[in-house]
Amino acid sequence: MLRYLTAGESHGRALVVTVEGLPAGLPVRADDIASELARRRLGYGRGPRMRFEADEITLIGGIRHGRTLGSPVAIVIGNSEWPKWTEEMSPEPGAPAAVLTQPRPGHADLPGMLKYGFDDARDVLERASARETAARVAAGTLAKLLLSHLGTSIVSHIVGLGPATTAPGSPRPGPGDLDRVDESSVRCFDPEAEEAMIAAVKAAAKEGDSLGGVAEVLAYGVPVGLGSHVHWDRKLDANLARALMSIQAVKAVEIGEGWDNAGRRGSVAHDAIHYDESAGRDTAGYVRPTDRAGGIEGGISNGALLVARVAMKPLATLNRPVLETVDMVTKESTVSFRERTDVTAVPAMGVVAETMTALVLASEALRKFGGDSLAEVVRNRDGFVAALGTTPSAAAGATSPPPG
């Protein structure tokens, strides 16, 4: 399985990510990672820090001459803003120039300070910051590259930003539409909704406020059979929900038409199963005219389009000090301090949601198909698909019942 671990703080020297479990022979270039990190900085409503905090990528280990070695891959993402923070974020013994004692509502500040016994909110907020997702995007780029060799591609687009939403039944972007989505300043595939979203961001910015929204993640070409029904921690939808909920400021995840299905009768909530011999081998000819389940049934991918929606709350750091809090030293009422912030980060969150989806799918694909090299993983996947639809006895090569 694929495992990864990130380290580093928002204003620290660098972020670090180590990815273990990638097969040998996967083509990887630093430019692949850089382009995905650039996508993470996209979006109308982002603050000027996106122009300042450039991502300086260094491939440290696990890759030689453009291909993975099967050993852990280590990536460092340097912070170009580090020279301004060397004293404040120094790892050497000493005291900070300023102590932040007014925790911000909606952030990890207060519970983190109480949990770890800190008297400075910066000891919490630096790691809790969404800057950490840059390391996840780097890891997710590797997962996307692996999935591309298995015929799987992932696209996200914004379907809600503040009060503005796409119309029901609006066209969804396909595997080849990612560039077109990214050309939209709010990463919306619906031109009419895009205009309404931009207007909503402008209105919130004028008042120093922030907006949340919803990203829809679409995974095309997901092989049937990823995940499992046998244990709670092997269910594909459960692992996706956990990964997507781990994104900073995300407060809800929906698979397929989960919320709508909750209000429907069972006779119309499920996807009928048909057989079409011409449908192709990937699902053994079994097709569904609808996809209300979002490509997952019983914790297992069923070969249909995988659909997940991810809801992000409005950013809790505002450009005007209105959120009430308490100074933890004096216990007096005050307003929360302000770090550099955005009006919205929903378009960027969609890119991170692609990343987390890719990491889950790549891990489950490796669990399902196995293999130490990319060629072996692909060969195993092809063998599984070729065997779909055959009878159990034929798949096992048996010609008669066992004796006794």
Coordinates of N, CA, C and O in Angstrom, one line a residue, residues 256-314:
G256 N -21.4 10.3 -4.2 CA -22.6 10.1 -5.1 C -23.7 11.1 -4.7 O -23.4 12.3 -4.5
E257 N -24.9 10.7 -4.7 CA -26.0 11.5 -4.3 C -26.5 11.2 -2.9 O -27.7 11.1 -2.6
G258 N -25.5 11.2 -2.0 CA -25.8 10.7 -0.6 C -26.9 11.5 0.1 O -27.8 10.9 0.6
W259 N -26.8 12.9 0.0 CA -27.8 13.7 0.7 C -29.2 13.6 0.1 O -30.2 13.5 0.7
D260 N -29.2 13.6 -1.3 CA -30.5 13.5 -2.0 C -31.1 12.1 -1.7 O -32.3 11.9 -1.6
N261 N -30.3 11.1 -1.7 CA -30.8 9.7 -1.5 C -31.4 9.5 -0.2 O -32.3 8.7 0.0
A262 N -30.9 10.3 0.8 CA -31.5 10.2 2.2 C -33.0 10.6 2.2 O -33.7 10.1 3.1
G263 N -33.4 11.4 1.2 CA -34.8 11.8 1.2 C -35.7 11.0 0.2 O -36.8 11.4 0.0
R264 N -35.1 10.0 -0.5 CA -35.8 9.3 -1.5 C -36.3 7.9 -1.0 O -35.7 7.4 0.0
R265 N -37.2 7.4 -1.7 CA -37.6 6.0 -1.4 C -36.5 5.0 -2.0 O -35.9 5.4 -3.0
G266 N -36.4 3.9 -1.5 CA -35.5 2.9 -2.0 C -35.7 2.5 -3.4 O -34.7 2.2 -4.1
S267 N -36.9 2.6 -3.9 CA -37.2 2.2 -5.3 C -36.6 3.2 -6.3 O -36.5 2.8 -7.5
V268 N -36.2 4.4 -5.9 CA -35.6 5.3 -6.8 C -34.2 5.8 -6.4 O -33.6 6.6 -7.0
A269 N -33.7 5.2 -5.3 CA -32.4 5.7 -4.8 C -31.2 4.9 -5.3 O -30.1 5.3 -5.1
H270 N -31.5 3.7 -5.9 CA -30.4 2.9 -6.3 C -30.2 2.8 -7.8 O -31.1 3.1 -8.5
D271 N -29.1 2.3 -8.2 CA -28.7 2.2 -9.6 C -29.0 0.8 -10.1 O -28.4 -0.2 -9.7
A272 N -30.0 0.7 -11.1 CA -30.3 -0.6 -11.7 C -29.1 -1.2 -12.4 O -28.2 -0.4 -12.9
I273 N -29.0 -2.5 -12.5 CA -27.9 -3.2 -13.2 C -28.4 -3.8 -14.4 O -29.4 -4.6 -14.4
H274 N -27.8 -3.5 -15.5 CA -28.1 -4.1 -16.9 C -26.8 -4.8 -17.4 O -25.7 -4.6 -16.9
Y275 N -27.1 -5.6 -18.4 CA -25.9 -6.3 -19.0 C -25.9 -5.9 -20.5 O -26.9 -6.0 -21.2
D276 N -24.7 -5.5 -20.9 CA -24.5 -5.1 -22.3 C -23.1 -5.6 -22.7 O -22.1 -5.2 -22.3
E277 N -23.2 -6.6 -23.6 CA -22.0 -7.4 -24.0 C -21.0 -6.4 -24.6 O -19.8 -6.7 -24.6
S278 N -21.5 -5.4 -25.2 CA -20.6 -4.4 -26.0 C -20.0 -3.4 -25.1 O -19.2 -2.5 -25.5
A279 N -20.3 -3.4 -23.8 CA -19.9 -2.3 -22.9 C -18.4 -2.4 -22.5 O -17.9 -1.4 -22.0
G280 N -17.7 -3.5 -22.8 CA -16.3 -3.5 -22.5 C -16.0 -4.4 -21.4 O -16.8 -4.8 -20.6
R281 N -14.7 -4.8 -21.2 CA -14.3 -5.7 -20.2 C -14.2 -5.2 -18.8 O -14.3 -5.9 -17.9
D282 N -14.0 -3.8 -18.7 CA -13.6 -3.3 -17.4 C -14.7 -3.6 -16.3 O -14.3 -3.7 -15.1
T283 N -15.9 -3.7 -16.7 CA -17.0 -4.1 -15.7 C -17.6 -5.4 -16.1 O -18.8 -5.7 -15.7
A284 N -17.0 -6.2 -17.0 CA -17.5 -7.5 -17.4 C -18.9 -7.3 -18.1 O -19.7 -8.3 -18.1
G285 N -19.2 -6.2 -18.6 CA -20.4 -5.9 -19.4 C -21.6 -5.5 -18.5 O -22.6 -5.2 -19.1
Y286 N -21.4 -5.4 -17.2 CA -22.4 -4.9 -16.3 C -22.4 -3.4 -16.3 O -21.4 -2.8 -16.0
V287 N -23.6 -2.8 -16.6 CA -23.6 -1.3 -16.7 C -24.8 -0.8 -15.8 O -25.8 -1.6 -15.5
R288 N -24.8 0.5 -15.5 CA -25.9 1.1 -14.8 C -26.3 2.4 -15.5 O -25.4 3.2 -15.9
P289 N -27.6 2.6 -15.7 CA -28.0 3.8 -16.4 C -27.9 5.0 -15.5 O -28.0 6.2 -16.1
T290 N -27.8 4.9 -14.2 CA -27.6 6.0 -13.3 C -26.4 5.8 -12.5 O -25.8 4.7 -12.4
D291 N -26.0 6.8 -11.7 CA -24.8 6.7 -10.9 C -25.0 7.4 -9.5 O -24.2 8.2 -9.1
R292 N -26.2 7.1 -8.9 CA -26.5 7.7 -7.6 C -25.6 7.3 -6.5 O -25.4 8.0 -5.5
A293 N -25.0 6.1 -6.7 CA -24.0 5.6 -5.6 C -22.7 6.2 -5.7 O -21.8 6.0 -4.9
G294 N -22.4 7.0 -6.8 CA -21.1 7.6 -7.0 C -20.0 6.6 -7.2 O -18.8 6.9 -6.8
G295 N -20.3 5.5 -7.8 CA -19.2 4.6 -8.2 C -18.8 3.6 -7.2 O -17.8 2.9 -7.4
I296 N -19.5 3.6 -6.0 CA -19.0 2.7 -4.9 C -20.3 2.1 -4.3 O -21.3 2.7 -4.0
E297 N -20.3 0.8 -4.2 CA -21.3 0.0 -3.6 C -20.7 -1.0 -2.6 O -19.8 -1.7 -2.9
G298 N -21.2 -0.9 -1.3 CA -20.7 -1.8 -0.3 C -19.3 -1.6 0.0 O -18.6 -2.6 0.5
G299 N -18.8 -0.4 -0.2 CA -17.4 -0.1 0.1 C -16.4 -0.5 -1.0 O -15.2 -0.5 -0.8
I300 N -17.0 -1.0 -2.2 CA -16.1 -1.4 -3.3 C -16.5 -0.6 -4.6 O -17.6 -0.4 -4.8
S301 N -15.5 -0.2 -5.3 CA -15.7 0.5 -6.6 C -16.4 -0.5 -7.5 O -16.1 -1.7 -7.6
N302 N -17.4 0.1 -8.3 CA -18.2 -0.8 -9.2 C -17.9 -0.5 -10.6 O -18.6 -1.0 -11.5
G303 N -16.9 0.3 -10.9 CA -16.6 0.6 -12.3 C -17.3 1.8 -12.9 O -16.9 2.2 -14.0
A304 N -18.3 2.4 -12.2 CA -18.9 3.6 -12.7 C -18.1 4.8 -12.3 O -17.1 4.7 -11.5
L305 N -18.5 6.0 -12.7 CA -17.8 7.2 -12.4 C -17.8 7.4 -10.9 O -18.9 7.4 -10.3
L306 N -16.6 7.6 -10.3 CA -16.6 7.9 -8.9 C -16.8 9.4 -8.6 O -16.1 10.2 -9.3
V307 N -17.7 9.7 -7.8 CA -18.1 11.1 -7.5 C -18.1 11.4 -6.0 O -18.7 10.7 -5.2
A308 N -17.4 12.4 -5.7 CA -17.3 12.9 -4.3 C -17.4 14.4 -4.2 O -16.8 15.1 -5.1
R309 N -18.2 14.9 -3.3 CA -18.3 16.4 -3.1 C -17.8 16.7 -1.8 O -18.1 16.0 -0.8
V310 N -17.0 17.8 -1.7 CA -16.3 18.2 -0.6 C -16.7 19.6 -0.2 O -16.5 20.6 -1.0
A311 N -17.2 19.8 1.0 CA -17.7 21.2 1.5 C -16.6 21.8 2.4 O -16.3 21.2 3.4
M312 N -16.3 23.0 2.1 CA -15.3 23.8 2.8 C -16.0 24.9 3.5 O -16.8 25.7 2.9
K313 N -15.7 25.1 4.8 CA -16.4 26.2 5.5 C -15.7 27.6 5.1 O -14.5 27.5 4.6
P314 N -16.3 28.7 5.4 CA -15.6 30.0 5.1 C -14.3 30.1 6.0 O -14.3 29.6 7.1

